[in-house]
Amino acid sequence: MADKYRVGIIGCGSIAGLHVHGYQGVEEVEIVAIADPVEAALNDFGERHNIKKRYLDAREMLDKENLDIVSVATWHKLHAPMTIAACARKPKAVLCEKPMATSLGECDEMMIAARRTDVKVAIAHQRRFNPVWTDARELIADGAIGEPRQIVCRGGQGLLNDCSHLLDMMRYVQGDPDAAWVIGNIERKTERYERDIPIEDRSAGIIGFNNGCIGLLLQELAGPNYQGGVIYGSDGILDLTEQRVRLLNSKKAEWEERQAEGENPSVAQVRELVSWIEGKTEHRGDAKNGRASVEIIMAIYESARLHEVVQMPVRTHASPLQVMIDNGDLPVERPGRYDIRAFLLRGESMEP
Ligand SMILES: NC(=O)c1ccc[n+]([C@@H]2O[C@H](COP(=O)([O-])OP(=O)(O)OC[C@H]3O[C@@H](n4cnc5c(N)ncnc54)[C@H](O)[C@@H]3O)[C@@H](O)[C@H]2O)c1
C-alpha cells in the first residue's frame, strides 16, 4: 500500500465516478481522500466508493493528504483555481476535467502553475483513449483515406462542453495538427448557461488546420448531435462514432465496419498518467492539447466578436463571448437566465 500513488479527488459529482473507475483499474494508485463542500454529495460519494477521508474544503485536503495525483472534477469555472491550488502543493500530476478552462487566460495560468511547480497536468478528454478513435487516428496516419481534407461534426450544449471533445477529436484523429485560422459566428438571444458558464444558443465554426484540412463544427444547428464525425480524405471517408468507425476508400467495394477492442478509456487514461509520472511516455491528454481545444473555441467567439478570420494564436485572454455579453453586443431578446445543467444541483438551488 505504502508505495502506491496517493490520489485525491476534488468534486464528488457525476464525472468523479468515472475518475474512481479509472483509478480503481490501475493497481499502482489508491484513492485516499475526496473533497466537496456539499456534505450530502461528499458523504454519498464516500459511502458509494468506500473512501473514508472526506473534506468539505479541497485546500485542507491538499494540505493534509500529501497527494501524488489530484483529480479536478468540479464545474468548469473551478478548473483553473483548483488546478493551480493543487499545483501549489506539488503533487506529481493533476488530472483536470474538460474543458481545460473558460478562457485562454485561465489556461495559461494553469500552465504557468504546472511549470513553476514541475507538476504534470493532463486534461480528461478521455475519448483519446477510446480504441475506436485511436483506430481512426491510425487509419488516417496509414493513408487509408489519403490526405484528410474535411471533418464535419455536430454538437450541442455550447462550445465549451460537448464541443470541446469534438474539437479535440478533430485534432486527435489527424495526429494533433494546430489550427492555423478560424472563422465562426454565434447566436445568443436567450440567457443560456451551461454549468454556470454563459453559452451561445447556436454557433458554427470553420477551422483551417495547418495540414490543409478544414474542420466544420455545427453547434445546435443541425442534429443529431453525437460524439464523432465524418472525415473526408482525398481517397476515402471515415464515419466515426464512439462505438465504431466505418471506412470507405477507392480499394473497397463497400463500407468496412470496424469495432476496435481495448481497455476502458478512463482506466487507460490513468495508466498513461502513471507512465507519464514515471517518465516512460508522454500523456495524450497533456494540457497543451486541452488548451488547443479551448483556443479554437475562443477563436470562434473572437471571430464573431471582431467579424474577421482569426489567425492563430488567439491573443485575447478573456473569453470573447463574455466580453460580447458584458459590452451589450449580444442583446437578450428572450430574458430569463436558465442553466441546462441545473439538474445536477442539489436541494433548492438553481445556481451554484
Ligand atoms: N470527460 C467527460 O466526458 C465529462 C462528462 C461529464 C462531465 N465532465 C466535466 O466534469 C466537470 C464536472 O461535471 P459533473 O457533471 O460531474 O458536475 P456535478 O455537478 O455532478 O459535480 C460537480 C461537483 O463539484 C462539487 N463542487 C462544487 N464546488 C466545489 C469546490 N469548491 N470544491 C470541491 N467540490 C466542489 C459540487 O458540489 C458537485 O458535487 C465539468 O467540468 C464537466 O465538463 C466531463
Coordinates of C-alpha atoms and ligand atoms in Angstrom, one line a residue:
M1 CA 0.0 0.0 0.0
A2 CA 2.7 2.5 1.1
D3 CA 4.3 2.6 -2.4
K4 CA 1.0 3.4 -4.2
Y5 CA 0.4 6.8 -5.7
R6 CA -1.9 8.7 -3.3
V7 CA -4.9 10.1 -5.2
G8 CA -7.4 12.8 -4.0
I9 CA -10.5 13.9 -5.9
I10 CA -11.9 17.4 -5.8
G11 CA -15.6 17.4 -6.6
C12 CA -17.8 14.4 -5.9
G13 CA -20.4 14.7 -8.7
S14 CA -21.2 12.6 -11.7
I15 CA -17.9 12.6 -13.6
A16 CA -15.9 11.9 -10.4
G17 CA -17.4 8.4 -10.6
L18 CA -15.6 7.8 -13.9
H19 CA -12.4 9.0 -12.2
V20 CA -12.9 6.4 -9.5
H21 CA -13.4 3.8 -12.1
G22 CA -10.2 4.8 -13.8
Y23 CA -8.1 4.8 -10.6
Q24 CA -9.6 1.5 -9.4
G25 CA -8.5 -0.1 -12.7
V26 CA -4.8 0.7 -12.1
E27 CA -3.0 -1.1 -9.3
E28 CA -0.2 1.5 -8.8
V29 CA -2.7 4.0 -7.5
E30 CA -5.0 4.3 -4.5
I31 CA -7.7 6.9 -3.8
V32 CA -7.1 8.2 -0.3
A33 CA -9.4 11.3 0.0
I34 CA -12.2 13.3 -1.5
A35 CA -13.4 16.8 -1.2
D36 CA -16.7 18.6 -1.8
P37 CA -18.4 21.5 0.0
V38 CA -21.8 19.9 -0.3
E39 CA -21.9 17.5 2.6
A40 CA -24.5 15.2 1.1
A41 CA -22.5 14.9 -2.2
L42 CA -19.3 14.2 -0.2
N43 CA -20.9 11.5 2.0
D44 CA -22.9 9.8 -0.7
F45 CA -19.8 9.5 -2.8
G46 CA -17.6 8.4 0.1
E47 CA -20.1 5.7 1.1
R48 CA -20.6 4.5 -2.5
H49 CA -16.9 4.2 -3.2
N50 CA -15.8 3.3 0.4
I51 CA -13.5 6.4 0.7
K52 CA -13.1 7.3 4.4
K53 CA -11.2 10.6 4.4
R54 CA -13.6 13.3 3.4
Y55 CA -13.1 17.1 3.3
L56 CA -15.5 19.9 2.9
D57 CA -12.6 22.1 1.9
A58 CA -10.4 21.0 -1.0
R59 CA -7.5 23.1 0.1
E60 CA -7.5 21.4 3.5
M61 CA -7.3 18.0 1.8
L62 CA -4.4 19.2 -0.4
D63 CA -2.6 20.5 2.7
K64 CA -3.1 17.4 4.8
E65 CA -3.0 14.4 2.4
N66 CA 0.4 14.6 0.7
L67 CA -1.2 13.6 -2.6
D68 CA 0.7 12.4 -5.6
I69 CA -2.3 12.7 -8.0
V70 CA -5.2 15.2 -7.8
S71 CA -8.3 14.9 -9.9
V72 CA -10.3 18.1 -10.5
A73 CA -13.9 17.1 -11.2
T74 CA -15.7 20.4 -10.4
W75 CA -17.7 22.6 -12.8
H76 CA -15.6 24.4 -15.5
K77 CA -15.1 27.7 -13.5
L78 CA -13.2 25.9 -10.8
H79 CA -10.9 24.0 -13.1
A80 CA -8.2 26.8 -13.1
P81 CA -8.3 27.8 -9.4
M82 CA -8.4 24.1 -8.2
T83 CA -5.6 23.0 -10.6
I84 CA -3.5 26.0 -9.5
A85 CA -4.3 25.2 -5.8
A86 CA -3.3 21.6 -6.4
C87 CA -0.1 22.5 -8.3
A88 CA 0.9 24.8 -5.4
R89 CA 1.1 21.7 -3.1
K90 CA 3.4 19.9 -5.7
P91 CA 1.7 16.6 -6.4
K92 CA 3.2 14.6 -9.3
A93 CA 0.2 15.1 -11.5
V94 CA -3.2 16.7 -11.9
L95 CA -6.0 15.2 -14.0
C96 CA -8.4 18.0 -14.6
E97 CA -11.8 17.6 -16.3
K98 CA -12.5 19.2 -19.7
P99 CA -12.9 21.9 -20.8
M100 CA -9.5 22.9 -19.5
A101 CA -10.8 26.3 -18.5
T102 CA -13.3 29.0 -19.5
S103 CA -10.7 31.4 -21.2
L104 CA -7.2 31.3 -22.6
G105 CA -6.0 33.4 -19.7
E106 CA -7.1 30.7 -17.3
C107 CA -5.5 28.0 -19.4
D108 CA -2.2 29.9 -19.4
E109 CA -2.3 30.4 -15.6
M110 CA -2.7 26.7 -15.2
M111 CA 0.3 26.0 -17.5
I112 CA 2.4 28.5 -15.5
A113 CA 1.4 26.9 -12.2
A114 CA 2.3 23.5 -13.6
R115 CA 5.6 24.7 -15.0
R116 CA 6.8 26.6 -11.9
T117 CA 6.0 23.6 -9.6
D118 CA 7.0 20.9 -12.1
V119 CA 3.6 19.2 -12.0
K120 CA 2.3 17.2 -14.9
V121 CA -1.2 18.4 -15.9
A122 CA -3.5 16.4 -18.1
I123 CA -7.0 17.3 -19.3
A124 CA -9.6 14.5 -19.3
H125 CA -10.5 14.3 -22.9
Q126 CA -10.8 10.6 -22.2
R127 CA -12.1 9.7 -25.7
R128 CA -8.5 10.0 -26.8
F129 CA -8.3 6.6 -25.2
N130 CA -11.3 5.2 -27.0
P131 CA -9.8 2.3 -29.1
V132 CA -12.2 3.2 -31.9
W133 CA -10.9 6.8 -32.1
T134 CA -7.3 5.6 -31.9
D135 CA -8.1 3.1 -34.7
A136 CA -9.4 6.1 -36.8
R137 CA -6.2 8.0 -36.0
E138 CA -4.0 5.1 -37.1
L139 CA -6.1 4.6 -40.3
I140 CA -5.5 8.2 -41.2
A141 CA -1.8 8.1 -40.4
D142 CA -1.6 5.0 -42.6
G143 CA -3.1 6.8 -45.5
A144 CA -6.4 4.8 -45.5
I145 CA -8.3 7.9 -46.8
G146 CA -5.4 9.7 -48.4
E147 CA -4.9 13.3 -47.3
P148 CA -7.6 14.4 -44.8
R149 CA -9.5 17.3 -46.4
Q150 CA -12.6 17.9 -44.3
I151 CA -14.0 16.9 -40.9
V152 CA -17.7 17.6 -40.1
C153 CA -19.0 17.4 -36.5
R154 CA -22.4 18.2 -34.9
G155 CA -22.5 19.1 -31.3
G156 CA -24.8 20.7 -28.7
Q157 CA -24.8 22.2 -25.2
G158 CA -22.4 25.1 -26.1
L159 CA -18.9 25.1 -27.4
L160 CA -17.1 24.6 -24.1
N161 CA -19.0 21.5 -23.1
D162 CA -19.5 18.6 -25.6
C163 CA -17.9 20.5 -28.5
S164 CA -14.6 20.7 -26.6
H165 CA -14.5 16.9 -27.1
L166 CA -15.4 17.2 -30.8
L167 CA -12.6 19.8 -31.4
D168 CA -10.2 17.6 -29.5
M169 CA -11.3 14.6 -31.7
M170 CA -10.7 16.7 -34.9
R171 CA -7.1 17.2 -33.8
Y172 CA -6.5 13.7 -32.3
V173 CA -7.6 11.7 -35.3
Q174 CA -5.3 13.8 -37.5
G175 CA -2.2 13.4 -35.3
D176 CA -2.8 16.7 -33.4
P177 CA -2.2 19.4 -36.1
D178 CA -2.5 23.0 -34.8
A179 CA -5.3 25.3 -36.1
A180 CA -3.9 28.0 -38.4
W181 CA -7.1 30.1 -38.7
V182 CA -10.7 30.0 -37.6
I183 CA -13.9 31.8 -38.8
G184 CA -17.1 31.5 -36.9
N185 CA -20.3 33.0 -35.7
I186 CA -22.8 32.6 -32.9
E187 CA -26.3 33.5 -31.9
R188 CA -27.3 34.3 -28.3
K189 CA -30.7 35.7 -27.8
T190 CA -31.5 33.9 -24.6
E191 CA -29.7 33.8 -21.2
R192 CA -28.5 30.3 -21.7
Y193 CA -25.9 28.9 -19.3
E194 CA -24.1 25.5 -19.0
R195 CA -22.7 24.6 -15.6
D196 CA -22.7 28.4 -14.7
I197 CA -21.0 29.5 -17.9
P198 CA -22.8 31.6 -20.4
I199 CA -23.2 29.8 -23.7
E200 CA -24.4 30.7 -27.1
D201 CA -27.8 29.4 -28.4
R202 CA -26.1 28.1 -31.5
S203 CA -22.9 28.5 -33.4
A204 CA -20.8 27.5 -36.4
G205 CA -17.1 27.3 -36.7
I206 CA -14.8 26.6 -39.6
I207 CA -11.2 25.6 -38.7
G208 CA -8.3 25.6 -41.1
F209 CA -5.7 23.2 -39.7
N210 CA -2.1 23.6 -40.7
N211 CA -2.1 20.3 -42.6
G212 CA -4.7 21.8 -45.0
C213 CA -7.7 20.0 -43.6
I214 CA -10.9 22.0 -42.9
G215 CA -12.9 21.3 -39.8
L216 CA -16.6 22.2 -39.7
L217 CA -18.4 22.3 -36.3
L218 CA -22.1 22.9 -36.1
Q219 CA -23.4 23.5 -32.6
E220 CA -27.2 23.2 -32.1
L221 CA -27.7 23.9 -35.9
A222 CA -28.2 20.5 -37.5
G223 CA -28.8 17.5 -35.3
P224 CA -28.5 14.7 -34.4
N225 CA -25.6 15.7 -32.1
Y226 CA -23.1 13.0 -31.2
Q227 CA -19.5 12.4 -30.3
G228 CA -17.8 11.6 -33.6
G229 CA -17.9 13.0 -37.1
V230 CA -17.3 12.3 -40.8
I231 CA -13.8 12.7 -42.1
Y232 CA -13.4 13.1 -45.8
G233 CA -10.0 12.5 -47.4
S234 CA -8.5 12.7 -50.9
D235 CA -9.1 8.9 -51.3
G236 CA -11.8 7.9 -48.8
I237 CA -14.1 8.6 -46.0
L238 CA -14.2 7.7 -42.3
D239 CA -17.6 7.8 -40.5
L240 CA -16.8 7.8 -36.8
T241 CA -18.9 7.4 -33.6
E242 CA -17.9 6.3 -30.1
Q243 CA -18.8 2.7 -30.9
R244 CA -17.4 2.1 -34.4
V245 CA -15.7 3.5 -37.4
R246 CA -16.7 2.9 -41.0
L247 CA -14.2 3.1 -43.8
L248 CA -14.7 3.5 -47.5
N249 CA -12.0 4.2 -50.0
S250 CA -11.0 3.5 -53.6
K251 CA -9.8 0.0 -52.8
K252 CA -13.1 -1.1 -51.2
A253 CA -16.4 -2.0 -52.9
E254 CA -18.4 -1.3 -49.8
W255 CA -18.1 0.2 -46.3
E256 CA -15.9 -1.7 -43.9
E257 CA -17.3 -1.5 -40.3
R258 CA -14.6 -1.7 -37.7
Q259 CA -15.0 -2.2 -33.9
A260 CA -11.7 -1.8 -32.1
E261 CA -11.2 -3.5 -28.8
G262 CA -9.2 -2.2 -25.9
E263 CA -9.0 -1.0 -22.3
N264 CA -11.7 1.2 -20.9
P265 CA -10.8 4.8 -21.7
S266 CA -10.9 6.0 -18.1
V267 CA -8.6 3.3 -17.0
A268 CA -6.3 3.7 -19.9
Q269 CA -6.2 7.5 -19.2
V270 CA -4.9 6.8 -15.6
R271 CA -2.5 4.1 -16.8
E272 CA -0.9 6.6 -19.1
L273 CA -0.8 9.2 -16.3
V274 CA 1.3 6.8 -14.2
S275 CA 3.5 6.0 -17.1
W276 CA 3.9 9.8 -17.7
I277 CA 4.8 10.4 -14.0
E278 CA 7.4 7.7 -14.2
G279 CA 8.9 9.2 -17.3
K280 CA 8.1 6.3 -19.6
T281 CA 5.7 8.0 -22.0
E282 CA 4.0 11.3 -22.8
H283 CA 0.3 11.7 -21.9
R284 CA -2.0 12.2 -24.9
G285 CA -4.2 14.4 -22.7
D286 CA -1.3 16.8 -21.9
A287 CA -2.6 20.2 -21.0
K288 CA -1.2 21.6 -24.3
N289 CA -3.9 19.6 -26.1
G290 CA -6.7 20.7 -23.7
R291 CA -5.6 24.3 -24.3
A292 CA -5.6 23.8 -28.1
S293 CA -9.3 22.8 -28.0
V294 CA -10.2 25.8 -25.8
E295 CA -8.2 28.1 -28.1
I296 CA -10.3 27.0 -31.2
I297 CA -13.4 27.7 -29.2
M298 CA -12.2 31.2 -28.2
A299 CA -11.2 31.8 -31.8
I300 CA -14.8 31.1 -32.9
Y301 CA -16.1 33.6 -30.3
E302 CA -13.3 36.0 -31.3
S303 CA -14.3 35.7 -35.0
A304 CA -17.9 36.5 -34.0
R305 CA -16.8 39.5 -31.9
L306 CA -14.4 41.0 -34.4
H307 CA -16.1 39.9 -37.7
E308 CA -12.9 38.6 -39.1
V309 CA -10.9 35.4 -39.8
V310 CA -8.9 34.8 -36.7
Q311 CA -5.3 34.0 -37.4
M312 CA -3.9 31.7 -34.7
P313 CA -2.7 32.2 -32.0
V314 CA -5.6 33.9 -30.3
R315 CA -4.3 36.9 -28.5
T316 CA -7.3 37.8 -26.3
H317 CA -7.0 36.2 -22.9
A318 CA -10.6 36.9 -21.8
S319 CA -13.5 34.9 -23.2
P320 CA -14.7 36.9 -26.2
L321 CA -18.2 35.6 -25.5
Q322 CA -18.1 37.1 -22.0
V323 CA -16.7 40.3 -23.5
M324 CA -19.5 40.5 -26.0
I325 CA -22.1 39.9 -23.3
D326 CA -20.5 42.5 -21.0
N327 CA -20.4 45.0 -23.8
G328 CA -24.0 44.6 -24.7
D329 CA -23.1 43.2 -28.1
L330 CA -25.5 40.3 -27.7
P331 CA -28.8 41.8 -26.5
V332 CA -31.0 39.2 -25.0
E333 CA -34.4 39.1 -26.7
R334 CA -35.9 36.3 -24.5
P335 CA -34.8 37.3 -21.0
G336 CA -34.5 34.9 -18.1
R337 CA -31.4 33.0 -17.0
Y338 CA -31.5 29.3 -17.3
D339 CA -28.8 26.7 -16.9
I340 CA -29.1 23.5 -18.9
R341 CA -27.2 21.6 -16.2
A342 CA -29.2 22.9 -13.2
F343 CA -30.5 19.4 -12.8
L344 CA -27.0 18.5 -11.4
L345 CA -27.5 20.8 -8.4
R346 CA -28.9 19.7 -5.1
G347 CA -31.7 21.0 -2.8
E348 CA -33.4 24.2 -3.8
S349 CA -30.5 25.8 -5.7
M350 CA -30.8 26.7 -9.3
E351 CA -27.4 28.4 -9.4
P352 CA -24.2 27.1 -7.7
Ligands
LIG1 N1 -15.0 14.0 -19.7 C1 -16.3 13.8 -19.9 O1 -16.8 13.1 -20.7 C2 -17.2 14.6 -18.9 C3 -18.5 14.1 -18.7 C4 -19.3 14.8 -17.8 C5 -18.8 16.0 -17.2 N2 -17.5 16.4 -17.4 C6 -16.9 17.6 -16.8 O2 -16.8 17.3 -15.4 C7 -17.0 18.5 -14.7 C8 -18.0 18.3 -13.6 O3 -19.2 17.9 -14.1 P1 -20.3 17.0 -13.4 O4 -21.3 16.6 -14.4 O5 -19.5 15.9 -12.6 O6 -20.9 18.0 -12.3 P2 -21.6 17.7 -10.9 O7 -22.4 18.8 -10.6 O8 -22.3 16.3 -11.0 O9 -20.4 17.6 -9.9 C9 -19.6 18.7 -9.5 C10 -19.3 18.5 -8.0 O10 -18.3 19.6 -7.7 C11 -18.7 20.0 -6.4 N3 -18.1 21.2 -6.0 C12 -18.6 22.5 -6.2 N4 -17.7 23.4 -5.7 C13 -16.6 22.7 -5.2 C14 -15.5 23.0 -4.5 N5 -15.1 24.3 -4.3 N6 -14.6 22.1 -4.1 C15 -14.9 20.8 -4.4 N7 -16.0 20.4 -5.0 C16 -16.9 21.3 -5.4 C17 -20.2 20.0 -6.4 O11 -20.8 20.1 -5.1 C18 -20.5 18.7 -7.1 O12 -20.7 17.6 -6.3 C19 -17.5 19.6 -15.7 O13 -16.4 20.5 -16.0 C20 -17.8 18.8 -16.9 O14 -17.5 19.4 -18.1 C21 -16.7 15.7 -18.3

